[in-house]
Amino acid sequence: MENVRELFQIMTRRFGFLNKNCCSAGGCDISLVQSHILYEIDRQHQPSIQQVAEALGTDITTFSRQIQSLIKMNLVKKSPDPNDRRVYVLSLTTEGKYVATTIDQQCNAYLAEIFSHMNDFEKETVIRSIKLLNEAMSKSSLCCSTPIG
Amino acid sequence: MENVRELFQIMTRRFGFLNKNCCSAGGCDISLVQSHILYEIDRQHQPSIQQVAEALGTDITTFSRQIQSLIKMNLVKKSPDPNDRRVYVLSLTTEGKYVATTIDQQCNAYLAEIFSHMNDFEKETVIRSIKLLNEAMSKSSLCCSTPIG
DNA sequence: CTCTTATACTTGCAATTTGCAAATAAATCG
DNA sequence: CGATTTATTTGCAAATTGCAAGTATAAGAG
């Protein structure tokens, strides 16, 4: 088998660049990390701080401060969980939702451009492959989860 | 088309975790960034500092200091380029080569474990798909290159 | 050849980001 | 109720970052 890691490494690096290129929306520049946070809050349903931190594999203290920044920027809202008063539930503000959506559209536009270099069959194959990969990775609890988790 | 970005985002995040889990070799712990640098120096043939920095999309001043750390750790060697005395050529020390190789093996072992959840056909399809993706991404100069480059 | 410009790399900051240890606050368990 | 666990926040101190400015070499113009 050829060097599979090489293939992954190059691909994820390129996708990382793509993400970095999609970090502003309507005059609002955010960092790559912040973009990931907005994405994850948007994806999960009213997640707690802990949940998002774990999903992204960041230290929770670091994450707590990142959230504080995003709240100051008026992109994220933090509401106390009525069921457990230790917990704060995160959600996007209208502005945050707008930024997240815009970034998502930019990313998807870039991806569409990438796929335009393939025919329909190749494109379908690639998308199906990534789904397969994600399933396989989720089955493998050995790795691919947070470093210390 | 479903949300393709979602698929990519999850996959690359997981692969990022995998990489983070592969950051030590024989008692030598390095950071994720340092692991990427070793990987890239190993991959390129006697690259200059500039070349590696560009490949990884890091600011060159930051990168210069990262290299200094790796030299102190005795993992990287910096030799003046005889053809152009402004340039320093990077290479791995024996120890650096050992660390890079060990990390590479760990990553590939994890990947093999992931692929063990698939049959041979699926596995071949996935690998071929990633190659396709890499080709398509390299054709697309729109994105996927360094943010400011 | 000299002067200007361009290139490769390094250093001086200053801001940001990081994570560990410890603190607070609330839930849960015995 | 007291002890333990869990969720989040703060106090640091270290590491990482990037811009601006510096050094050193190369290349091009006159």
mmCIF file of C-alpha atoms (C1' of nucleotides) in Angstrom:
data_model
loop_
_atom_site.group_PDB
_atom_site.id
_atom_site.type_symbol
_atom_site.label_atom_id
_atom_site.label_comp_id
_atom_site.label_asym_id
_atom_site.label_seq_id
_atom_site.Cartn_x
_atom_site.Cartn_y
_atom_site.Cartn_z
ATOM 1 C CA MET A 1 0.000 0.000 0.000
ATOM 2 C CA GLU A 2 1.308 3.414 -0.913
ATOM 3 C CA ASN A 3 1.718 6.086 1.698
ATOM 4 C CA VAL A 4 -1.864 6.789 2.663
ATOM 5 C CA ARG A 5 -0.888 9.352 5.237
ATOM 6 C CA GLU A 6 0.685 11.469 2.527
ATOM 7 C CA LEU A 7 -2.621 11.616 0.677
ATOM 8 C CA PHE A 8 -4.515 12.587 3.808
ATOM 9 C CA GLN A 9 -1.939 15.083 4.917
ATOM 10 C CA ILE A 10 -1.975 16.985 1.664
ATOM 11 C CA MET A 11 -5.728 16.916 1.390
ATOM 12 C CA THR A 12 -6.403 18.141 4.901
ATOM 13 C CA ARG A 13 -3.744 20.810 4.565
ATOM 14 C CA ARG A 14 -5.416 22.095 1.425
ATOM 15 C CA PHE A 15 -8.807 22.002 3.064
ATOM 16 C CA GLY A 16 -7.302 23.930 5.949
ATOM 17 C CA PHE A 17 -6.203 26.631 3.512
ATOM 18 C CA LEU A 18 -9.680 26.677 2.050
ATOM 19 C CA ASN A 19 -11.108 27.223 5.514
ATOM 20 C CA LYS A 20 -8.632 29.989 6.229
ATOM 21 C CA ASN A 21 -9.727 31.693 3.047
ATOM 22 C CA CYS A 22 -13.301 31.692 4.304
ATOM 23 C CA CYS A 23 -12.962 33.626 7.528
ATOM 24 C CA SER A 24 -14.815 36.816 6.857
ATOM 25 C CA ALA A 25 -18.387 37.772 6.197
ATOM 26 C CA GLY A 26 -19.685 41.259 5.683
ATOM 27 C CA GLY A 27 -16.683 43.102 7.047
ATOM 28 C CA CYS A 28 -16.384 40.764 10.013
ATOM 29 C CA ASP A 29 -13.001 39.023 10.110
ATOM 30 C CA ILE A 30 -12.643 36.109 12.462
ATOM 31 C CA SER A 31 -9.866 33.647 13.136
ATOM 32 C CA LEU A 32 -9.838 30.071 11.908
ATOM 33 C CA VAL A 33 -10.472 28.819 15.421
ATOM 34 C CA GLN A 34 -13.423 31.144 15.832
ATOM 35 C CA SER A 35 -14.812 29.985 12.515
ATOM 36 C CA HIS A 36 -14.652 26.387 13.724
ATOM 37 C CA ILE A 37 -16.447 27.356 16.915
ATOM 38 C CA LEU A 38 -19.265 29.122 15.085
ATOM 39 C CA TYR A 39 -19.582 26.126 12.796
ATOM 40 C CA GLU A 40 -19.847 23.705 15.682
ATOM 41 C CA ILE A 41 -22.316 25.774 17.677
ATOM 42 C CA ASP A 42 -24.455 26.031 14.578
ATOM 43 C CA ARG A 43 -24.278 22.299 13.997
ATOM 44 C CA GLN A 44 -25.108 21.152 17.490
ATOM 45 C CA HIS A 45 -28.415 21.856 19.124
ATOM 46 C CA GLN A 46 -27.901 24.317 21.975
ATOM 47 C CA PRO A 47 -24.593 22.782 23.066
ATOM 48 C CA SER A 48 -22.906 23.462 26.372
ATOM 49 C CA ILE A 49 -19.448 24.996 26.489
ATOM 50 C CA GLN A 50 -18.029 21.632 27.421
ATOM 51 C CA GLN A 51 -19.643 19.872 24.490
ATOM 52 C CA VAL A 52 -18.254 22.240 21.901
ATOM 53 C CA ALA A 53 -14.812 22.266 23.486
ATOM 54 C CA GLU A 54 -14.745 18.478 23.413
ATOM 55 C CA ALA A 55 -15.941 18.316 19.824
ATOM 56 C CA LEU A 56 -13.142 20.614 18.755
ATOM 57 C CA GLY A 57 -10.522 19.033 20.990
ATOM 58 C CA THR A 58 -9.598 22.286 22.719
ATOM 59 C CA ASP A 59 -8.732 22.735 26.340
ATOM 60 C CA ILE A 60 -11.850 23.947 28.091
ATOM 61 C CA THR A 61 -10.186 26.917 29.770
ATOM 62 C CA THR A 62 -8.913 28.158 26.426
ATOM 63 C CA PHE A 63 -12.314 27.570 25.003
ATOM 64 C CA SER A 64 -14.065 29.472 27.754
ATOM 65 C CA ARG A 65 -12.042 32.519 26.827
ATOM 66 C CA GLN A 66 -12.642 32.093 23.112
ATOM 67 C CA ILE A 67 -16.360 32.126 23.833
ATOM 68 C CA GLN A 68 -15.947 35.314 25.827
ATOM 69 C CA SER A 69 -14.371 36.945 22.778
ATOM 70 C CA LEU A 70 -17.141 35.785 20.504
ATOM 71 C CA ILE A 71 -19.739 37.109 22.925
ATOM 72 C CA LYS A 72 -17.978 40.486 22.936
ATOM 73 C CA MET A 73 -18.089 40.402 19.144
ATOM 74 C CA ASN A 74 -21.805 39.763 19.432
ATOM 75 C CA LEU A 75 -21.650 36.523 17.467
ATOM 76 C CA VAL A 76 -22.456 34.079 20.253
ATOM 77 C CA LYS A 77 -24.950 34.075 23.071
ATOM 78 C CA LYS A 78 -24.565 32.259 26.383
ATOM 79 C CA SER A 79 -27.728 31.350 28.272
ATOM 80 C CA PRO A 80 -27.971 29.529 31.587
ATOM 81 C CA ASP A 81 -29.423 26.056 31.288
ATOM 82 C CA PRO A 82 -32.652 25.969 33.331
ATOM 83 C CA ASN A 83 -32.188 22.262 34.073
ATOM 84 C CA ASP A 84 -28.651 22.539 35.407
ATOM 85 C CA ARG A 85 -27.476 25.858 36.631
ATOM 86 C CA ARG A 86 -23.817 24.921 36.265
ATOM 87 C CA VAL A 87 -24.281 24.714 32.536
ATOM 88 C CA TYR A 88 -24.367 27.485 29.979
ATOM 89 C CA VAL A 89 -25.973 26.787 26.656
ATOM 90 C CA LEU A 90 -24.469 28.340 23.555
ATOM 91 C CA SER A 91 -26.231 29.668 20.508
ATOM 92 C CA LEU A 92 -25.497 32.025 17.659
ATOM 93 C CA THR A 93 -26.817 35.549 17.615
ATOM 94 C CA THR A 94 -28.503 36.759 14.457
ATOM 95 C CA GLU A 95 -25.203 38.248 13.416
ATOM 96 C CA GLY A 96 -23.354 35.059 14.329
ATOM 97 C CA LYS A 97 -25.786 33.008 12.347
ATOM 98 C CA TYR A 98 -25.267 35.304 9.395
ATOM 99 C CA VAL A 99 -21.483 35.002 9.635
ATOM 100 C CA ALA A 100 -21.644 31.222 10.002
ATOM 101 C CA THR A 101 -23.990 30.852 7.075
ATOM 102 C CA THR A 102 -21.960 33.124 4.853
ATOM 103 C CA ILE A 103 -18.770 31.241 5.660
ATOM 104 C CA ASP A 104 -20.518 27.962 5.005
ATOM 105 C CA GLN A 105 -21.652 29.198 1.613
ATOM 106 C CA GLN A 106 -18.162 30.383 0.741
ATOM 107 C CA CYS A 107 -16.685 27.015 1.673
ATOM 108 C CA ASN A 108 -19.285 25.170 -0.335
ATOM 109 C CA ALA A 109 -18.689 27.438 -3.299
ATOM 110 C CA TYR A 110 -14.987 26.658 -3.179
ATOM 111 C CA LEU A 111 -15.766 22.971 -2.901
ATOM 112 C CA ALA A 112 -18.113 23.198 -5.872
ATOM 113 C CA GLU A 113 -15.295 24.786 -7.827
ATOM 114 C CA ILE A 114 -13.015 21.924 -6.874
ATOM 115 C CA PHE A 115 -15.610 19.374 -7.932
ATOM 116 C CA SER A 116 -16.035 21.166 -11.251
ATOM 117 C CA HIS A 117 -12.717 19.572 -12.228
ATOM 118 C CA MET A 118 -14.373 16.147 -12.032
ATOM 119 C CA ASN A 119 -17.139 14.427 -13.897
ATOM 120 C CA ASP A 120 -20.370 13.522 -12.134
ATOM 121 C CA PHE A 121 -19.346 9.949 -11.511
ATOM 122 C CA GLU A 122 -16.065 10.933 -9.917
ATOM 123 C CA LYS A 123 -17.787 13.529 -7.819
ATOM 124 C CA GLU A 124 -20.348 11.056 -6.506
ATOM 125 C CA THR A 125 -17.624 8.537 -5.815
ATOM 126 C CA VAL A 126 -15.583 11.042 -3.861
ATOM 127 C CA ILE A 127 -18.514 12.185 -1.744
ATOM 128 C CA ARG A 128 -19.523 8.617 -1.011
ATOM 129 C CA SER A 129 -15.925 7.850 -0.081
ATOM 130 C CA ILE A 130 -15.769 10.645 2.437
ATOM 131 C CA LYS A 131 -18.955 9.396 4.009
ATOM 132 C CA LEU A 132 -17.434 5.932 4.207
ATOM 133 C CA LEU A 133 -14.333 7.387 5.802
ATOM 134 C CA ASN A 134 -16.315 9.289 8.396
ATOM 135 C CA GLU A 135 -18.211 6.158 9.313
ATOM 136 C CA ALA A 136 -15.031 4.146 9.590
ATOM 137 C CA MET A 137 -13.372 6.823 11.693
ATOM 138 C CA SER A 138 -16.291 6.986 14.069
ATOM 139 C CA LYS A 139 -16.108 3.199 14.484
ATOM 140 C CA SER A 140 -12.447 3.458 15.345
ATOM 141 C CA SER A 141 -12.274 4.651 18.905
ATOM 142 C CA LEU A 142 -8.521 4.037 18.829
ATOM 143 C CA CYS A 143 -7.723 7.352 17.294
ATOM 144 C CA CYS A 144 -9.557 10.284 15.686
ATOM 145 C CA SER A 145 -11.111 11.299 18.947
ATOM 146 C CA THR A 146 -9.867 14.139 21.082
ATOM 147 C CA PRO A 147 -6.265 13.662 22.178
ATOM 148 C CA ILE A 148 -7.111 13.363 25.834
ATOM 149 C CA GLY A 149 -10.663 12.228 25.915
ATOM 150 C CA MET B 1 -26.261 18.341 -3.212
ATOM 151 C CA GLU B 2 -26.012 17.728 0.500
ATOM 152 C CA ASN B 3 -23.707 19.777 2.636
ATOM 153 C CA VAL B 4 -20.323 18.745 1.347
ATOM 154 C CA ARG B 5 -18.479 21.050 3.673
ATOM 155 C CA GLU B 6 -19.922 19.198 6.627
ATOM 156 C CA LEU B 7 -18.403 15.956 5.370
ATOM 157 C CA PHE B 8 -15.015 17.564 4.845
ATOM 158 C CA GLN B 9 -15.089 19.414 8.108
ATOM 159 C CA ILE B 10 -15.742 16.319 10.166
ATOM 160 C CA MET B 11 -13.222 14.247 8.282
ATOM 161 C CA THR B 12 -10.409 16.749 8.522
ATOM 162 C CA ARG B 13 -11.152 17.388 12.160
ATOM 163 C CA ARG B 14 -10.859 13.698 12.877
ATOM 164 C CA PHE B 15 -7.683 13.431 10.895
ATOM 165 C CA GLY B 16 -6.383 16.371 12.907
ATOM 166 C CA PHE B 17 -7.048 14.429 16.104
ATOM 167 C CA LEU B 18 -5.249 11.462 14.622
ATOM 168 C CA ASN B 19 -2.250 13.660 13.919
ATOM 169 C CA LYS B 20 -2.324 15.083 17.418
ATOM 170 C CA ASN B 21 -2.278 11.567 18.792
ATOM 171 C CA CYS B 22 0.901 10.889 16.844
ATOM 172 C CA CYS B 23 3.206 13.531 18.242
ATOM 173 C CA SER B 24 5.757 11.568 20.158
ATOM 174 C CA ALA B 25 8.455 9.098 19.321
ATOM 175 C CA GLY B 26 10.826 7.507 21.747
ATOM 176 C CA GLY B 27 10.257 9.888 24.623
ATOM 177 C CA CYS B 28 10.370 12.922 22.354
ATOM 178 C CA ASP B 29 7.160 14.927 22.517
ATOM 179 C CA ILE B 30 6.623 17.550 19.875
ATOM 180 C CA SER B 31 3.767 19.867 19.019
ATOM 181 C CA LEU B 32 1.394 19.341 16.137
ATOM 182 C CA VAL B 33 2.980 22.241 14.270
ATOM 183 C CA GLN B 34 6.431 20.786 14.763
ATOM 184 C CA SER B 35 5.208 17.429 13.525
ATOM 185 C CA HIS B 36 3.945 19.080 10.344
ATOM 186 C CA ILE B 37 7.292 20.789 9.861
ATOM 187 C CA LEU B 38 9.265 17.575 10.241
ATOM 188 C CA TYR B 39 6.891 15.907 7.816
ATOM 189 C CA GLU B 40 7.333 18.607 5.230
ATOM 190 C CA ILE B 41 11.113 18.790 5.505
ATOM 191 C CA ASP B 42 11.227 15.039 5.100
ATOM 192 C CA ARG B 43 8.988 15.193 2.067
ATOM 193 C CA GLN B 44 10.763 17.941 0.180
ATOM 194 C CA HIS B 45 14.300 17.616 -1.076
ATOM 195 C CA GLN B 46 16.549 19.938 0.915
ATOM 196 C CA PRO B 47 13.969 22.727 1.084
ATOM 197 C CA SER B 48 14.750 26.291 2.057
ATOM 198 C CA ILE B 49 13.090 27.877 5.065
ATOM 199 C CA GLN B 50 10.903 29.877 2.738
ATOM 200 C CA GLN B 51 9.720 26.830 0.831
ATOM 201 C CA VAL B 52 8.586 24.938 3.899
ATOM 202 C CA ALA B 53 6.932 28.000 5.409
ATOM 203 C CA GLU B 54 5.006 28.555 2.220
ATOM 204 C CA ALA B 55 3.978 24.909 1.941
ATOM 205 C CA LEU B 56 2.561 25.046 5.448
ATOM 206 C CA GLY B 57 1.050 28.499 5.087
ATOM 207 C CA THR B 58 2.855 29.947 8.090
ATOM 208 C CA ASP B 59 4.279 33.408 8.418
ATOM 209 C CA ILE B 60 7.991 33.171 7.710
ATOM 210 C CA THR B 61 9.070 34.954 10.883
ATOM 211 C CA THR B 62 7.081 32.555 13.004
ATOM 212 C CA PHE B 63 8.503 29.741 11.000
ATOM 213 C CA SER B 64 12.059 30.943 11.428
ATOM 214 C CA ARG B 65 11.632 30.669 15.180
ATOM 215 C CA GLN B 66 9.991 27.266 14.974
ATOM 216 C CA ILE B 67 13.019 26.050 13.069
ATOM 217 C CA GLN B 68 15.284 27.463 15.766
ATOM 218 C CA SER B 69 13.412 25.404 18.342
ATOM 219 C CA LEU B 70 13.692 22.253 16.286
ATOM 220 C CA ILE B 71 17.410 22.852 15.832
ATOM 221 C CA LYS B 72 17.794 23.233 19.597
ATOM 222 C CA MET B 73 15.943 19.945 19.982
ATOM 223 C CA ASN B 74 18.435 18.460 17.553
ATOM 224 C CA LEU B 75 15.770 17.335 15.119
ATOM 225 C CA VAL B 76 16.534 19.677 12.231
ATOM 226 C CA LYS B 77 19.749 20.866 10.627
ATOM 227 C CA LYS B 78 20.204 24.161 8.816
ATOM 228 C CA SER B 79 22.977 24.342 6.227
ATOM 229 C CA PRO B 80 23.937 27.326 4.115
ATOM 230 C CA ASP B 81 23.157 26.895 0.452
ATOM 231 C CA PRO B 82 26.437 27.083 -1.482
ATOM 232 C CA ASN B 83 24.704 28.538 -4.544
ATOM 233 C CA ASP B 84 22.964 31.359 -2.729
ATOM 234 C CA ARG B 85 24.332 32.451 0.590
ATOM 235 C CA ARG B 86 21.084 34.089 1.612
ATOM 236 C CA VAL B 87 19.435 30.714 1.660
ATOM 237 C CA TYR B 88 19.542 28.039 4.320
ATOM 238 C CA VAL B 89 18.709 24.511 3.366
ATOM 239 C CA LEU B 90 16.839 22.372 5.857
ATOM 240 C CA SER B 91 17.243 18.697 6.549
ATOM 241 C CA LEU B 92 16.432 16.262 9.324
ATOM 242 C CA THR B 93 19.088 15.050 11.711
ATOM 243 C CA THR B 94 19.314 11.326 12.344
ATOM 244 C CA GLU B 95 17.156 11.847 15.397
ATOM 245 C CA GLY B 96 14.737 14.026 13.449
ATOM 246 C CA LYS B 97 14.499 11.418 10.742
ATOM 247 C CA TYR B 98 13.769 8.812 13.386
ATOM 248 C CA VAL B 99 11.036 10.917 14.959
ATOM 249 C CA ALA B 100 9.477 11.736 11.583
ATOM 250 C CA THR B 101 9.542 8.122 10.490
ATOM 251 C CA THR B 102 8.089 6.872 13.752
ATOM 252 C CA ILE B 103 5.278 9.412 13.598
ATOM 253 C CA ASP B 104 4.604 8.474 10.006
ATOM 254 C CA GLN B 105 4.346 4.831 10.955
ATOM 255 C CA GLN B 106 1.986 5.622 13.824
ATOM 256 C CA CYS B 107 -0.255 7.640 11.522
ATOM 257 C CA ASN B 108 -0.283 4.916 8.927
ATOM 258 C CA ALA B 109 -1.049 2.318 11.569
ATOM 259 C CA TYR B 110 -4.035 4.354 12.730
ATOM 260 C CA LEU B 111 -5.157 4.753 9.136
ATOM 261 C CA ALA B 112 -4.824 1.025 8.573
ATOM 262 C CA GLU B 113 -7.027 0.487 11.590
ATOM 263 C CA ILE B 114 -9.602 2.841 10.127
ATOM 264 C CA PHE B 115 -9.517 1.038 6.801
ATOM 265 C CA SER B 116 -9.964 -2.269 8.571
ATOM 266 C CA HIS B 117 -13.607 -1.269 8.978
ATOM 267 C CA MET B 118 -13.999 -1.407 5.188
ATOM 268 C CA ASN B 119 -13.765 -4.114 2.594
ATOM 269 C CA ASP B 120 -11.017 -4.047 -0.014
ATOM 270 C CA PHE B 121 -13.182 -2.486 -2.666
ATOM 271 C CA GLU B 122 -14.284 0.342 -0.436
ATOM 272 C CA LYS B 123 -10.746 0.931 0.672
ATOM 273 C CA GLU B 124 -9.460 1.170 -2.881
ATOM 274 C CA THR B 125 -12.321 3.475 -3.806
ATOM 275 C CA VAL B 126 -11.591 5.776 -0.891
ATOM 276 C CA ILE B 127 -7.882 5.993 -1.639
ATOM 277 C CA ARG B 128 -8.547 6.655 -5.289
ATOM 278 C CA SER B 129 -11.051 9.332 -4.315
ATOM 279 C CA ILE B 130 -8.558 11.150 -2.164
ATOM 280 C CA LYS B 131 -6.106 11.134 -5.029
ATOM 281 C CA LEU B 132 -8.793 12.565 -7.277
ATOM 282 C CA LEU B 133 -9.511 15.229 -4.712
ATOM 283 C CA ASN B 134 -5.894 16.207 -4.412
ATOM 284 C CA GLU B 135 -5.606 16.519 -8.156
ATOM 285 C CA ALA B 136 -8.748 18.613 -8.356
ATOM 286 C CA MET B 137 -7.586 20.840 -5.529
ATOM 287 C CA SER B 138 -4.235 21.423 -7.156
ATOM 288 C CA LYS B 139 -6.010 22.423 -10.364
ATOM 289 C CA SER B 140 -8.082 24.927 -8.449
ATOM 290 C CA SER B 141 -5.859 27.874 -7.793
ATOM 291 C CA LEU B 142 -8.900 29.747 -6.506
ATOM 292 C CA CYS B 143 -8.593 28.351 -3.042
ATOM 293 C CA CYS B 144 -6.640 25.654 -1.226
ATOM 294 C CA SER B 145 -3.401 27.564 -1.542
ATOM 295 C CA THR B 146 -1.855 29.574 1.235
ATOM 296 C CA PRO B 147 -4.156 32.361 2.443
ATOM 297 C CA ILE B 148 -1.919 35.180 1.291
ATOM 298 C CA GLY B 149 0.201 33.707 -1.410
ATOM 299 C "C1'" DC C 1 31.767 48.901 -11.260
ATOM 300 C "C1'" DT C 2 28.316 51.289 -8.399
ATOM 301 C "C1'" DC C 3 23.683 52.177 -7.014
ATOM 302 C "C1'" DT C 4 19.197 50.594 -6.520
ATOM 303 C "C1'" DT C 5 16.075 47.065 -5.885
ATOM 304 C "C1'" DA C 6 14.704 42.449 -4.679
ATOM 305 C "C1'" DT C 7 15.193 38.324 -1.906
ATOM 306 C "C1'" DA C 8 16.152 35.176 2.276
ATOM 307 C "C1'" DC C 9 16.360 35.170 6.714
ATOM 308 C "C1'" DT C 10 16.528 36.996 11.615
ATOM 309 C "C1'" DT C 11 15.369 39.966 15.602
ATOM 310 C "C1'" DG C 12 12.442 43.364 18.502
ATOM 311 C "C1'" DC C 13 8.503 43.960 20.161
ATOM 312 C "C1'" DA C 14 3.531 43.493 21.554
ATOM 313 C "C1'" DA C 15 -0.630 41.079 21.205
ATOM 314 C "C1'" DT C 16 -2.881 36.782 21.231
ATOM 315 C "C1'" DT C 17 -3.398 32.050 22.416
ATOM 316 C "C1'" DT C 18 -2.348 28.365 25.059
ATOM 317 C "C1'" DG C 19 -2.869 25.119 29.236
ATOM 318 C "C1'" DC C 20 -2.107 23.958 34.024
ATOM 319 C "C1'" DA C 21 -3.525 24.855 38.719
ATOM 320 C "C1'" DA C 22 -6.759 26.728 41.539
ATOM 321 C "C1'" DA C 23 -11.257 28.935 42.499
ATOM 322 C "C1'" DT C 24 -16.306 29.133 42.267
ATOM 323 C "C1'" DA C 25 -20.715 27.309 41.907
ATOM 324 C "C1'" DA C 26 -24.027 23.896 41.456
ATOM 325 C "C1'" DA C 27 -25.488 19.023 41.226
ATOM 326 C "C1'" DT C 28 -25.240 14.286 42.998
ATOM 327 C "C1'" DC C 29 -24.255 10.592 46.003
ATOM 328 C "C1'" DG C 30 -23.724 8.294 50.502
ATOM 329 C "C1'" DC D 1 -25.741 17.163 55.886
ATOM 330 C "C1'" DG D 2 -20.859 16.322 54.130
ATOM 331 C "C1'" DA D 3 -18.059 14.543 50.385
ATOM 332 C "C1'" DT D 4 -17.497 14.006 45.667
ATOM 333 C "C1'" DT D 5 -18.261 15.087 40.942
ATOM 334 C "C1'" DT D 6 -19.191 18.280 37.196
ATOM 335 C "C1'" DA D 7 -19.357 22.876 34.541
ATOM 336 C "C1'" DT D 8 -17.369 26.969 34.095
ATOM 337 C "C1'" DT D 9 -14.231 30.816 35.136
ATOM 338 C "C1'" DT D 10 -9.882 33.218 36.615
ATOM 339 C "C1'" DG D 11 -4.611 33.672 37.706
ATOM 340 C "C1'" DC D 12 -0.767 33.080 35.983
ATOM 341 C "C1'" DA D 13 3.277 31.923 32.940
ATOM 342 C "C1'" DA D 14 4.818 29.986 28.805
ATOM 343 C "C1'" DA D 15 4.430 29.409 23.903
ATOM 344 C "C1'" DT D 16 2.927 31.219 19.407
ATOM 345 C "C1'" DT D 17 1.807 34.619 16.479
ATOM 346 C "C1'" DG D 18 2.709 38.552 13.022
ATOM 347 C "C1'" DC D 19 4.108 43.202 11.871
ATOM 348 C "C1'" DA D 20 7.908 46.331 11.372
ATOM 349 C "C1'" DA D 21 12.551 46.813 11.055
ATOM 350 C "C1'" DG D 22 17.127 44.978 10.557
ATOM 351 C "C1'" DT D 23 21.093 42.250 8.265
ATOM 352 C "C1'" DA D 24 23.134 39.981 4.532
ATOM 353 C "C1'" DT D 25 23.394 38.498 -0.088
ATOM 354 C "C1'" DA D 26 21.986 38.486 -5.016
ATOM 355 C "C1'" DA D 27 20.511 40.591 -9.286
ATOM 356 C "C1'" DG D 28 19.514 44.302 -12.373
ATOM 357 C "C1'" DA D 29 20.185 49.249 -14.267
ATOM 358 C "C1'" DG D 30 22.989 52.706 -15.750
#
